[in-house]
Short mmCIF file of C-alpha atoms (C1' of nucleotides) in Angstrom, two decimals:
data_model
loop_
_atom_site.label_atom_id
_atom_site.label_comp_id
_atom_site.label_asym_id
_atom_site.label_seq_id
_atom_site.Cartn_x
_atom_site.Cartn_y
_atom_site.Cartn_z
CA MET A 1 154.23 126.26 -57.72
CA PRO A 2 154.97 129.79 -56.37
CA ARG A 3 155.27 132.63 -59.06
CA LYS A 4 158.80 133.13 -59.80
CA SER A 5 159.56 136.05 -62.25
CA SER A 6 156.27 137.51 -62.97
CA PRO A 7 156.36 140.20 -60.18
CA VAL A 8 159.63 142.04 -59.73
CA ASN A 9 159.28 141.32 -55.94
CA ILE A 10 159.78 137.58 -54.87
CA ASP A 11 158.37 136.57 -51.46
CA PRO A 12 161.47 136.48 -49.28
CA ARG A 13 160.32 132.96 -48.18
CA VAL A 14 160.53 131.61 -51.71
CA LYS A 15 163.81 133.26 -52.31
CA ARG A 16 165.20 131.79 -48.87
CA THR A 17 163.58 128.15 -49.80
CA ARG A 18 165.59 128.05 -53.26
CA ARG A 19 168.73 129.14 -51.86
CA LEU A 20 168.64 126.65 -49.12
CA LEU A 21 167.94 124.10 -51.78
CA ARG A 22 170.62 125.28 -54.11
CA ASP A 23 173.34 125.35 -51.35
CA ALA A 24 172.16 121.93 -50.11
CA LEU A 25 172.55 120.58 -53.57
CA VAL A 26 175.83 121.96 -54.03
CA SER A 27 177.37 120.89 -50.81
CA LEU A 28 176.08 117.16 -51.58
CA ILE A 29 177.54 117.27 -55.12
CA LEU A 30 180.80 118.15 -53.87
CA LYS A 31 181.03 114.82 -51.77
CA LYS A 32 178.77 112.41 -53.69
CA ASP A 33 177.95 111.42 -56.95
CA PHE A 34 175.10 113.46 -58.46
CA ALA A 35 173.36 110.20 -59.60
CA SER A 36 173.21 108.89 -56.08
CA ILE A 37 171.56 112.09 -54.55
CA THR A 38 167.96 112.00 -53.71
CA ILE A 39 165.35 114.76 -53.23
CA LYS A 40 164.78 113.62 -49.61
CA GLU A 41 168.41 114.01 -48.90
CA VAL A 42 168.45 117.61 -50.31
CA THR A 43 165.53 118.87 -48.37
CA GLU A 44 166.78 117.17 -45.23
CA ARG A 45 170.21 119.06 -45.64
CA ALA A 46 168.29 122.31 -46.68
CA GLU A 47 166.13 121.56 -43.48
CA VAL A 48 163.22 122.20 -45.62
CA ALA A 49 160.06 119.76 -45.90
CA TYR A 50 160.04 117.30 -48.50
CA ILE A 51 157.16 118.42 -50.41
CA THR A 52 158.62 122.03 -50.49
CA PHE A 53 161.01 120.76 -53.16
CA TYR A 54 158.27 120.12 -55.48
CA ARG A 55 156.72 123.47 -54.84
CA HIS A 56 159.67 124.99 -56.65
CA TYR A 57 161.22 122.20 -59.03
CA GLU A 58 160.00 119.21 -60.70
CA THR A 59 163.28 117.30 -60.85
CA LEU A 60 166.81 117.55 -59.38
CA ASP A 61 168.16 118.26 -62.83
CA GLN A 62 166.11 121.28 -62.89
CA LEU A 63 167.60 122.33 -59.66
CA LEU A 64 171.05 121.67 -60.93
CA MET A 65 170.51 123.68 -63.99
CA GLU A 66 169.66 126.66 -61.75
CA VAL A 67 172.73 126.06 -59.88
CA LEU A 68 174.89 126.07 -62.93
CA ASP A 69 173.31 128.76 -64.58
CA GLU A 70 174.54 131.15 -62.04
CA GLY A 71 178.08 130.08 -62.38
CA LEU A 72 177.95 129.77 -66.09
CA VAL A 73 176.74 133.18 -66.74
CA GLU A 74 179.73 134.41 -64.94
CA LEU A 75 182.21 132.13 -66.77
CA MET A 76 180.60 132.77 -70.08
CA THR A 77 180.96 136.72 -69.83
CA HIS A 78 184.55 136.15 -68.48
CA ILE A 79 185.60 133.93 -71.63
CA GLU A 80 183.58 136.15 -73.83
CA THR A 81 185.70 139.43 -72.90
CA LEU A 82 188.56 137.33 -73.30
CA ALA A 83 187.91 135.94 -76.60
CA LYS A 84 187.44 139.37 -78.04
CA GLN A 85 190.86 140.08 -77.47
CA SER A 86 192.33 137.93 -80.39
CA ASP A 87 195.69 139.57 -81.16
CA ALA A 88 198.33 137.06 -80.70
CA SER A 89 200.16 138.66 -77.91
CA ALA A 90 197.06 138.78 -75.76
CA LEU A 91 196.07 134.92 -76.49
CA GLU A 92 198.65 133.52 -73.95
CA THR A 93 197.49 136.03 -71.35
CA GLU A 94 193.73 135.22 -71.97
CA GLY A 95 194.78 131.40 -71.46
CA ARG A 96 196.41 132.10 -68.13
CA LEU A 97 193.23 134.30 -66.98
CA ILE A 98 191.02 131.43 -67.65
CA PHE A 99 192.90 129.22 -65.52
CA GLU A 100 193.50 131.56 -62.95
CA TYR A 101 189.77 131.98 -62.87
CA ILE A 102 189.19 128.31 -62.59
CA LEU A 103 191.52 128.20 -59.88
CA GLN A 104 189.71 130.86 -57.91
CA LYS A 105 186.33 129.09 -58.49
CA ALA A 106 187.49 125.43 -58.39
CA ASP A 107 184.36 124.28 -56.55
CA LEU A 108 181.97 125.47 -59.12
CA PHE A 109 184.00 123.74 -61.73
CA ARG A 110 184.27 120.57 -60.03
CA ILE A 111 180.55 120.67 -59.83
CA LEU A 112 180.12 121.62 -63.51
CA LEU A 113 182.18 118.64 -64.77
CA LYS A 114 180.75 116.23 -62.26
CA SER A 115 177.37 117.24 -63.50
CA GLN A 116 178.43 116.43 -66.94
CA SER A 117 177.14 113.08 -66.29
CA VAL A 118 173.90 114.81 -66.89
CA THR A 119 173.97 114.96 -70.80
CA ARG A 120 171.74 117.95 -70.96
CA VAL A 121 174.33 119.87 -68.93
CA ARG A 122 177.23 119.14 -70.93
CA ARG A 123 175.40 119.96 -74.22
CA LYS A 124 174.31 123.10 -72.86
CA VAL A 125 177.79 124.18 -71.67
CA VAL A 126 179.50 123.16 -74.88
CA ARG A 127 176.87 124.91 -77.10
CA ASN A 128 177.32 128.12 -75.08
CA ILE A 129 181.23 128.08 -75.29
CA ALA A 130 180.98 127.30 -79.17
CA ILE A 131 178.65 130.32 -79.82
CA ILE A 132 180.90 132.75 -78.05
CA PHE A 133 183.84 131.59 -79.99
CA GLN A 134 181.97 131.44 -83.16
CA LYS A 135 180.93 135.22 -82.71
CA SER A 136 183.74 136.65 -80.98
CA CYS A 137 186.92 134.89 -82.20
CA VAL A 138 187.94 137.00 -85.00
CA PRO A 139 190.07 134.57 -87.17
CA LEU A 140 187.33 132.02 -87.16
CA GLU A 141 184.63 134.03 -88.87
CA ARG A 142 186.80 135.18 -91.69
CA LEU A 143 188.02 131.86 -92.87
CA GLY A 144 186.15 128.85 -93.98
CA ASN A 145 182.68 127.97 -94.72
CA GLN A 146 179.69 127.63 -92.26
CA VAL A 147 180.43 123.79 -91.74
CA THR A 148 184.06 124.27 -91.00
CA ILE A 149 183.27 126.93 -88.86
CA ASN A 150 180.64 124.98 -86.95
CA ILE A 151 183.22 122.10 -86.42
CA ALA A 152 185.89 124.46 -85.60
CA SER A 153 183.91 126.18 -82.82
CA ASN A 154 182.45 122.94 -81.59
CA HIS A 155 186.18 121.66 -81.40
CA ILE A 156 187.50 124.54 -79.56
CA ALA A 157 184.63 124.27 -76.83
CA THR A 158 184.84 120.66 -76.37
CA SER A 159 188.70 120.81 -76.11
CA LEU A 160 188.63 123.69 -73.61
CA LEU A 161 186.31 121.66 -71.41
CA ALA A 162 188.24 118.58 -71.62
CA LEU A 163 191.55 120.55 -70.94
CA ILE A 164 189.82 122.03 -67.89
CA GLU A 165 188.58 118.57 -66.82
CA TRP A 166 192.08 117.04 -67.29
CA TRP A 167 193.64 119.98 -65.30
CA LEU A 168 191.17 119.59 -62.36
CA GLU A 169 191.97 115.98 -62.25
CA ASN A 170 195.63 116.65 -62.14
CA ASN A 171 195.10 118.88 -58.96
CA MET A 172 195.52 121.91 -61.09
CA ASN A 173 199.04 121.21 -62.17
CA PRO A 174 200.93 122.59 -64.08
CA SER A 175 200.43 126.31 -63.32
CA PRO A 176 197.98 128.47 -64.89
CA THR A 177 200.71 130.21 -66.89
CA GLU A 178 201.84 127.15 -68.45
CA MET A 179 198.16 126.15 -69.19
CA GLY A 180 197.81 129.32 -70.85
CA LYS A 181 200.44 128.42 -73.39
CA VAL A 182 198.83 125.09 -73.90
CA TYR A 183 195.57 126.62 -74.50
CA LYS A 184 197.05 129.14 -76.93
CA SER A 185 199.11 126.62 -78.84
CA LEU A 186 196.93 123.50 -78.60
CA ILE A 187 193.54 124.82 -78.86
CA ILE A 188 193.30 128.31 -80.32
CA ASP A 189 196.50 128.47 -82.91
CA SER A 190 195.78 124.78 -83.85
CA THR A 191 192.23 125.38 -84.71
CA VAL A 192 192.87 128.58 -86.61
CA GLY A 193 195.60 126.93 -88.59
CA ALA A 194 193.42 123.96 -89.43
CA VAL A 195 190.52 125.99 -90.53
CA ARG A 196 192.93 127.87 -92.83
CA SER A 197 194.22 124.77 -94.36
CA LEU A 198 190.74 123.33 -94.78
CA SER A 199 189.39 126.34 -96.58
CA ILE A 200 192.40 126.23 -98.90
CA VAL A 201 191.44 122.73 -100.06
CA SER A 202 187.76 124.25 -100.30
CA MET A 203 185.75 121.60 -98.38
CA MET B 1 176.17 84.38 -59.47
CA PRO B 2 176.94 81.76 -61.94
CA ARG B 3 180.79 81.38 -62.62
CA LYS B 4 181.76 83.29 -65.58
CA SER B 5 185.38 82.88 -66.79
CA SER B 6 186.88 80.30 -64.59
CA PRO B 7 185.97 77.12 -66.59
CA VAL B 8 186.62 77.33 -70.13
CA ASN B 9 183.15 76.00 -71.00
CA ILE B 10 180.53 78.28 -69.94
CA ASP B 11 177.01 76.65 -69.50
CA PRO B 12 175.00 77.40 -72.66
CA ARG B 13 171.92 78.53 -70.51
CA VAL B 14 174.12 81.17 -69.11
CA LYS B 15 175.58 82.37 -72.38
CA ARG B 16 172.03 82.53 -73.66
CA THR B 17 170.59 84.48 -70.68
CA ARG B 18 173.38 87.07 -71.01
CA ARG B 19 173.03 87.51 -74.72
CA LEU B 20 169.33 87.98 -74.41
CA LEU B 21 169.92 90.50 -71.59
CA ARG B 22 172.62 92.54 -73.69
CA ASP B 23 170.49 92.51 -76.73
CA ALA B 24 167.39 93.70 -74.76
CA LEU B 25 169.52 96.68 -73.30
CA VAL B 26 170.82 97.60 -76.74
CA SER B 27 167.32 97.64 -78.36
CA LEU B 28 166.05 99.58 -75.47
CA ILE B 29 168.86 102.18 -75.46
CA LEU B 30 168.23 102.77 -79.26
CA LYS B 31 164.81 104.06 -78.52
CA LYS B 32 164.92 105.48 -74.90
CA ASP B 33 167.12 107.55 -72.64
CA PHE B 34 169.42 105.03 -70.77
CA ALA B 35 168.64 106.60 -67.57
CA SER B 36 165.03 105.89 -67.79
CA ILE B 37 165.46 102.07 -68.58
CA THR B 38 164.55 99.86 -65.57
CA ILE B 39 165.91 96.26 -64.82
CA LYS B 40 162.28 95.06 -64.93
CA GLU B 41 161.99 96.46 -68.52
CA VAL B 42 165.10 94.76 -69.54
CA THR B 43 164.26 91.39 -68.38
CA GLU B 44 160.80 91.64 -69.79
CA ARG B 45 162.08 92.44 -73.23
CA ALA B 46 164.55 89.74 -72.88
CA GLU B 47 161.72 87.25 -71.81
CA VAL B 48 163.76 86.24 -68.65
CA ALA B 49 162.73 86.17 -65.11
CA TYR B 50 163.21 89.47 -62.95
CA ILE B 51 165.54 87.85 -60.40
CA THR B 52 167.69 86.37 -63.33
CA PHE B 53 169.18 89.70 -64.03
CA TYR B 54 170.91 89.80 -60.49
CA ARG B 55 172.17 86.37 -60.90
CA HIS B 56 174.54 87.66 -63.66
CA TYR B 57 174.79 91.46 -62.95
CA GLU B 58 174.65 93.62 -60.07
CA THR B 59 173.59 97.12 -61.74
CA LEU B 60 172.41 98.25 -65.34
CA ASP B 61 175.64 100.10 -65.55
CA GLN B 62 177.51 96.77 -65.44
CA LEU B 63 175.38 95.26 -68.05
CA LEU B 64 176.12 98.30 -70.32
CA MET B 65 179.75 98.30 -69.84
CA GLU B 66 179.65 94.52 -70.99
CA VAL B 67 177.78 95.64 -74.13
CA LEU B 68 180.11 98.46 -74.80
CA ASP B 69 183.20 96.52 -74.07
CA GLU B 70 182.34 94.21 -76.88
CA GLY B 71 182.04 96.99 -79.42
CA LEU B 72 185.00 98.82 -77.96
CA VAL B 73 187.54 96.10 -78.48
CA GLU B 74 186.66 96.24 -81.98
CA LEU B 75 186.88 99.95 -82.35
CA MET B 76 190.03 100.11 -80.48
CA THR B 77 191.93 97.54 -82.46
CA HIS B 78 190.51 99.21 -85.46
CA ILE B 79 191.87 102.82 -84.61
CA GLU B 80 195.12 101.01 -83.17
CA THR B 81 196.05 99.54 -86.58
CA LEU B 82 195.18 102.80 -88.16
CA ALA B 83 197.30 104.75 -85.89
CA LYS B 84 200.19 102.82 -86.42
CA GLN B 85 200.43 103.83 -90.09
CA SER B 86 201.35 107.33 -89.38
CA ASP B 87 203.05 108.58 -92.33
CA ALA B 88 201.62 111.88 -93.59
CA SER B 89 199.91 110.36 -96.85
CA ALA B 90 198.25 107.64 -94.82
CA LEU B 91 196.56 110.01 -92.26
CA GLU B 92 193.62 111.26 -94.48
CA THR B 93 192.88 107.64 -95.38
CA GLU B 94 193.13 106.74 -91.74
CA GLY B 95 190.46 109.55 -90.92
CA ARG B 96 188.32 108.39 -93.77
CA LEU B 97 188.40 104.69 -92.56
CA ILE B 98 187.60 105.86 -89.08
CA PHE B 99 184.35 107.59 -90.38
CA GLU B 100 183.40 104.79 -92.68
CA TYR B 101 183.64 102.27 -89.90
CA ILE B 102 181.29 104.68 -87.73
CA LEU B 103 179.07 104.87 -90.78
CA GLN B 104 178.94 100.97 -90.70
CA LYS B 105 178.21 100.57 -87.04
CA ALA B 106 176.26 103.60 -86.34
CA ASP B 107 173.82 102.08 -84.06
CA LEU B 108 176.80 100.96 -81.77
CA PHE B 109 178.30 104.46 -81.80
CA ARG B 110 174.94 105.94 -80.94
CA ILE B 111 174.63 103.99 -77.97
CA LEU B 112 178.28 104.67 -76.98
CA LEU B 113 177.82 108.40 -77.09
CA LYS B 114 174.24 108.10 -75.69
CA SER B 115 175.89 106.18 -72.71
CA GLN B 116 178.50 108.99 -71.94
CA SER B 117 175.74 110.09 -69.58
CA VAL B 118 177.32 107.41 -67.39
CA THR B 119 180.57 109.20 -66.62
CA ARG B 120 182.40 106.13 -66.05
CA VAL B 121 181.87 105.03 -69.63
CA ARG B 122 183.11 108.19 -70.95
CA ARG B 123 186.34 108.27 -68.85
CA LYS B 124 187.04 104.56 -69.91
CA VAL B 125 186.56 105.26 -73.54
CA VAL B 126 188.83 108.46 -73.47
CA ARG B 127 191.61 106.73 -71.59
CA ASN B 128 191.64 103.86 -74.17
CA ILE B 129 191.81 105.93 -77.09
CA ALA B 130 194.37 108.25 -75.40
CA ILE B 131 196.56 105.24 -74.52
CA ILE B 132 196.41 103.97 -78.17
CA PHE B 133 197.56 107.29 -79.49
CA GLN B 134 200.15 107.68 -76.80
CA LYS B 135 201.81 104.38 -77.76
CA SER B 136 201.34 104.16 -81.46
CA CYS B 137 201.28 107.82 -82.73
CA VAL B 138 205.11 108.02 -83.63
CA PRO B 139 205.31 111.92 -83.69
CA LEU B 140 203.97 112.23 -80.12
CA GLU B 141 206.30 110.04 -78.41
CA ARG B 142 209.32 111.71 -79.70
CA LEU B 143 208.64 115.24 -79.05
CA GLY B 144 207.88 116.83 -75.73
CA ASN B 145 208.10 115.75 -72.22
CA GLN B 146 205.62 113.55 -70.29
CA VAL B 147 203.14 116.06 -69.26
CA THR B 148 202.77 117.35 -72.69
CA ILE B 149 202.39 114.08 -74.13
CA ASN B 150 199.67 113.33 -71.73
CA ILE B 151 197.83 116.44 -72.46
CA ALA B 152 198.11 115.81 -76.22
CA SER B 153 196.81 112.50 -76.16
CA ASN B 154 193.99 113.11 -73.88
CA HIS B 155 193.46 115.97 -76.19
CA ILE B 156 193.30 113.75 -79.24
CA ALA B 157 191.16 111.33 -77.69
CA THR B 158 188.41 113.86 -76.47
CA SER B 159 188.50 115.64 -79.76
CA LEU B 160 188.15 112.57 -81.73
CA LEU B 161 185.13 111.70 -79.52
CA ALA B 162 183.64 115.05 -79.88
CA LEU B 163 183.92 115.07 -83.59
CA ILE B 164 182.35 111.69 -83.85
CA GLU B 165 179.40 112.97 -81.80
CA TRP B 166 179.09 116.07 -83.59
CA TRP B 167 178.84 113.93 -87.03
CA LEU B 168 176.16 111.67 -85.67
CA GLU B 169 174.25 114.77 -84.49
CA ASN B 170 174.43 116.12 -88.04
CA ASN B 171 173.26 112.97 -89.56
CA MET B 172 176.63 111.99 -90.72
CA ASN B 173 177.38 114.77 -92.87
CA PRO B 174 179.61 115.66 -94.32
CA SER B 175 180.98 112.45 -96.05
CA PRO B 176 183.60 110.27 -94.54
CA THR B 177 186.20 111.55 -96.90
CA GLU B 178 185.66 114.97 -95.92
CA MET B 179 185.69 114.10 -92.24
CA GLY B 180 188.84 112.28 -92.85
CA LYS B 181 190.31 115.70 -93.85
CA VAL B 182 189.08 117.32 -90.86
CA TYR B 183 190.42 114.54 -88.57
CA LYS B 184 193.98 114.84 -90.12
CA SER B 185 193.92 118.61 -89.95
CA LEU B 186 192.05 119.59 -87.03
CA ILE B 187 193.09 116.68 -84.71
CA ILE B 188 196.18 115.13 -85.75
CA ASP B 189 198.33 117.56 -87.42
CA SER B 190 197.33 120.29 -85.18
CA THR B 191 198.27 118.43 -82.12
CA VAL B 192 201.63 117.21 -83.42
CA GLY B 193 202.32 120.82 -84.49
CA ALA B 194 201.31 122.13 -81.00
CA VAL B 195 203.25 119.53 -79.29
CA ARG B 196 206.38 120.46 -81.24
CA SER B 197 206.10 124.27 -80.53
CA LEU B 198 205.42 123.64 -76.75
CA SER B 199 208.36 121.58 -76.48
CA ILE B 200 210.50 124.20 -78.13
CA VAL B 201 209.50 126.58 -75.22
CA SER B 202 210.48 123.74 -73.04
CA MET B 203 207.61 123.45 -70.53
"C1'" DT C 1 169.80 58.10 -65.54
"C1'" DC C 2 171.37 60.77 -61.61
"C1'" DC C 3 173.25 64.95 -59.92
"C1'" DT C 4 174.24 69.42 -60.52
"C1'" DT C 5 173.17 73.98 -62.29
"C1'" DT C 6 170.34 77.39 -63.72
"C1'" DT C 7 166.03 79.32 -64.37
"C1'" DG C 8 161.10 80.76 -63.06
"C1'" DT C 9 157.64 81.64 -59.47
"C1'" DT C 10 156.09 83.80 -55.51
"C1'" DA C 11 156.35 86.62 -51.81
"C1'" DT C 12 158.45 90.36 -49.09
"C1'" DA C 13 161.01 94.35 -47.14
"C1'" DC C 14 162.76 98.52 -48.34
"C1'" DT C 15 163.67 103.06 -50.74
"C1'" DG C 16 162.48 106.85 -53.22
"C1'" DT C 17 158.96 109.48 -56.12
"C1'" DG C 18 154.98 112.28 -56.42
"C1'" DT C 19 150.36 113.86 -54.71
"C1'" DA C 20 146.57 115.39 -51.30
"C1'" DA C 21 144.53 117.55 -47.30
"C1'" DC C 22 144.85 120.49 -43.67
"C1'" DA C 23 147.32 123.19 -40.16
"C1'" DA C 24 150.62 126.51 -38.94
"C1'" DT C 25 153.58 130.28 -40.04
"C1'" DG C 26 155.19 134.21 -42.43
"C1'" DT C 27 154.01 138.42 -45.67
"C1'" DT C 28 151.43 142.03 -47.35
"C1'" DT C 29 147.94 145.42 -47.61
"C1'" DG C 30 143.94 148.15 -46.10
"C1'" DC D 1 146.78 145.85 -35.95
"C1'" DA D 2 144.04 142.93 -38.21
"C1'" DA D 3 142.35 140.63 -42.24
"C1'" DA D 4 143.51 138.27 -46.37
"C1'" DC D 5 146.92 135.90 -48.92
"C1'" DA D 6 150.83 133.04 -49.81
"C1'" DT D 7 154.25 129.72 -48.36
"C1'" DT D 8 155.67 126.12 -45.52
"C1'" DG D 9 155.17 122.08 -42.56
"C1'" DT D 10 152.89 117.63 -41.12
"C1'" DT D 11 150.74 113.40 -41.90
"C1'" DA D 12 149.08 110.06 -44.94
"C1'" DC D 13 148.93 107.54 -49.18
"C1'" DA D 14 149.54 105.16 -53.77
"C1'" DC D 15 153.00 103.64 -56.59
"C1'" DA D 16 157.14 102.01 -59.04
"C1'" DG D 17 161.70 100.21 -58.92
"C1'" DT D 18 165.33 97.66 -56.14
"C1'" DA D 19 167.16 93.72 -53.89
"C1'" DT D 20 166.68 89.48 -51.52
"C1'" DA D 21 164.73 84.58 -49.95
"C1'" DA D 22 162.80 80.01 -50.53
"C1'" DC D 23 161.16 76.53 -53.15
"C1'" DA D 24 159.82 74.34 -57.44
"C1'" DA D 25 160.72 73.49 -62.41
"C1'" DA D 26 163.71 72.77 -66.29
"C1'" DA D 27 168.06 72.05 -68.53
"C1'" DG D 28 172.82 70.38 -69.02
"C1'" DG D 29 176.85 67.29 -68.06
"C1'" DA D 30 178.61 62.85 -65.87
#
DNA sequence: TCCTTTTGTTATACTGTGTAACAATGTTTG
DNA sequence: CAAACATTGTTACACAGTATAACAAAAGGA
C-alpha cells in the first residue's frame, strides 16, 4: 500500500491510478447497480492491473467513500453557508439554491442516492447534514431540549435527503423555485414549529 | 421449483422447508450483516441441503422479501387502521400505539431497517406507507394538488421510517408515549400544515 | 400399495476475491 | 545521466460462493 498523506508530495503515478479508479467506478455506477459492480470490472475500465486496486483500497466500499467524500465536502459547505442565513425571507431562496445546485451536479447526486444502498454511506450523509443544521440553524438551538433537537435535526436531514431523492426520481420536476417553497414549508418551518410546540409541553 | 400458490394445498414438505429457510435467515440477520450472509450459511442453519434453496428461491433478496412481507402486511394493516382515525385527539394515541407496536416486535423492525441496505426493500416499504397515508389520511386528500400530495405522503412515509430508525438506534428511548407526541407534532401536524400553506400559494 | 413430488448426495463449471513472486516501468535523488 | 527506489504489470495460485446436473432416497397423496 503506497503512502498516501504522510509526505506532502504524492507520487504522480499513485495520483493517476487513484483518479482512474475513481472515474471508472463513477462511470459504472451511473449505468449499473453498485452491488453488481466487481473490482475486476473497475480495474478493466480504468485500464489498470487487477492487483493494483488492492494496492490502494481494501474494498469497493472504500473507493466509493472516497468518491463521495469529494462531492460531499462540496455539498456540505454549500448547505452550511445557506443554513446560516436563517431569516425567513432568505429561507425560500436557500431552498431554491439547494435544488439549483443539485440540478447542476445531478450526476453526483444520482451516485450519492444510488449508493445509499451501502448503509454506511447513508448514515454518514445523514449525520453530516444533521450536524450542520444542529449547529447553524438558529431557531433550533434556542428551543427545546437536547433530545428534541437531536430528533429534529435528524428529521431535517433525512427529510431533505428523501425530498432530493423524490425529486431526482421525478426527473427534477417541479422547478427548483417551487421545490424551494416546499423545502421551506415542509421541512424547515414545519420542524421549527414542531420543536416549539414540543418544548412547550416540556418533554 | 415446486408450485407455490396454484393449488390450494401446498405440500407439507415445501411448507416446512420454506419456514426453515425463513427462520434461518431471520436468526442470521439478527446477528450478522445481511450482505455477508451466504446461501450456504442459510441452508446449513436451516439443516437443509444447499440445492434445496434454489428449488424455492432464486436469490437471498427474494427470501428476504418473503420474510419482510409477512411482517410488513401486519405493520401496514396496523398503521392503516390507525391512520383512519384522524381526528386530532386520536393522533397522539395513534403515535403511541405505533411505537408500542414496534416495541413489541423490535426484532422484526431491526431486520426491516437493517435490510434497508437492500434498496428495493426500502423503496417498497416507503411506497406502501405513503399509499396508506395518501388514501386514509383525511386532511391530505382534501387539500393541495396531486404533486403536493405526492410529496407530502412521501415525506410522511420517509420521516416515519427515519424516526423509527432513530428510535431503535437510541435503544427505544424516549417512551412510546413521548414518541407519540413527536410523531403527531413533527410528522403529521407539520405536514398537514405545510400542505395547507402550500396549496394557498397555489403551486 | 403405487405413483408422484420433494429432498439429499455428489460432482462439476464458473466467477470473483485476495495474495505472492518477479519482471518492467516510471520517479526521484545524488 | 545513472543508481536507487517506488509503483505498476504479468502470471500463477488457493479459496469461497454461485449455480446447475444426475441420480438415489425419502415422504406424501391417490
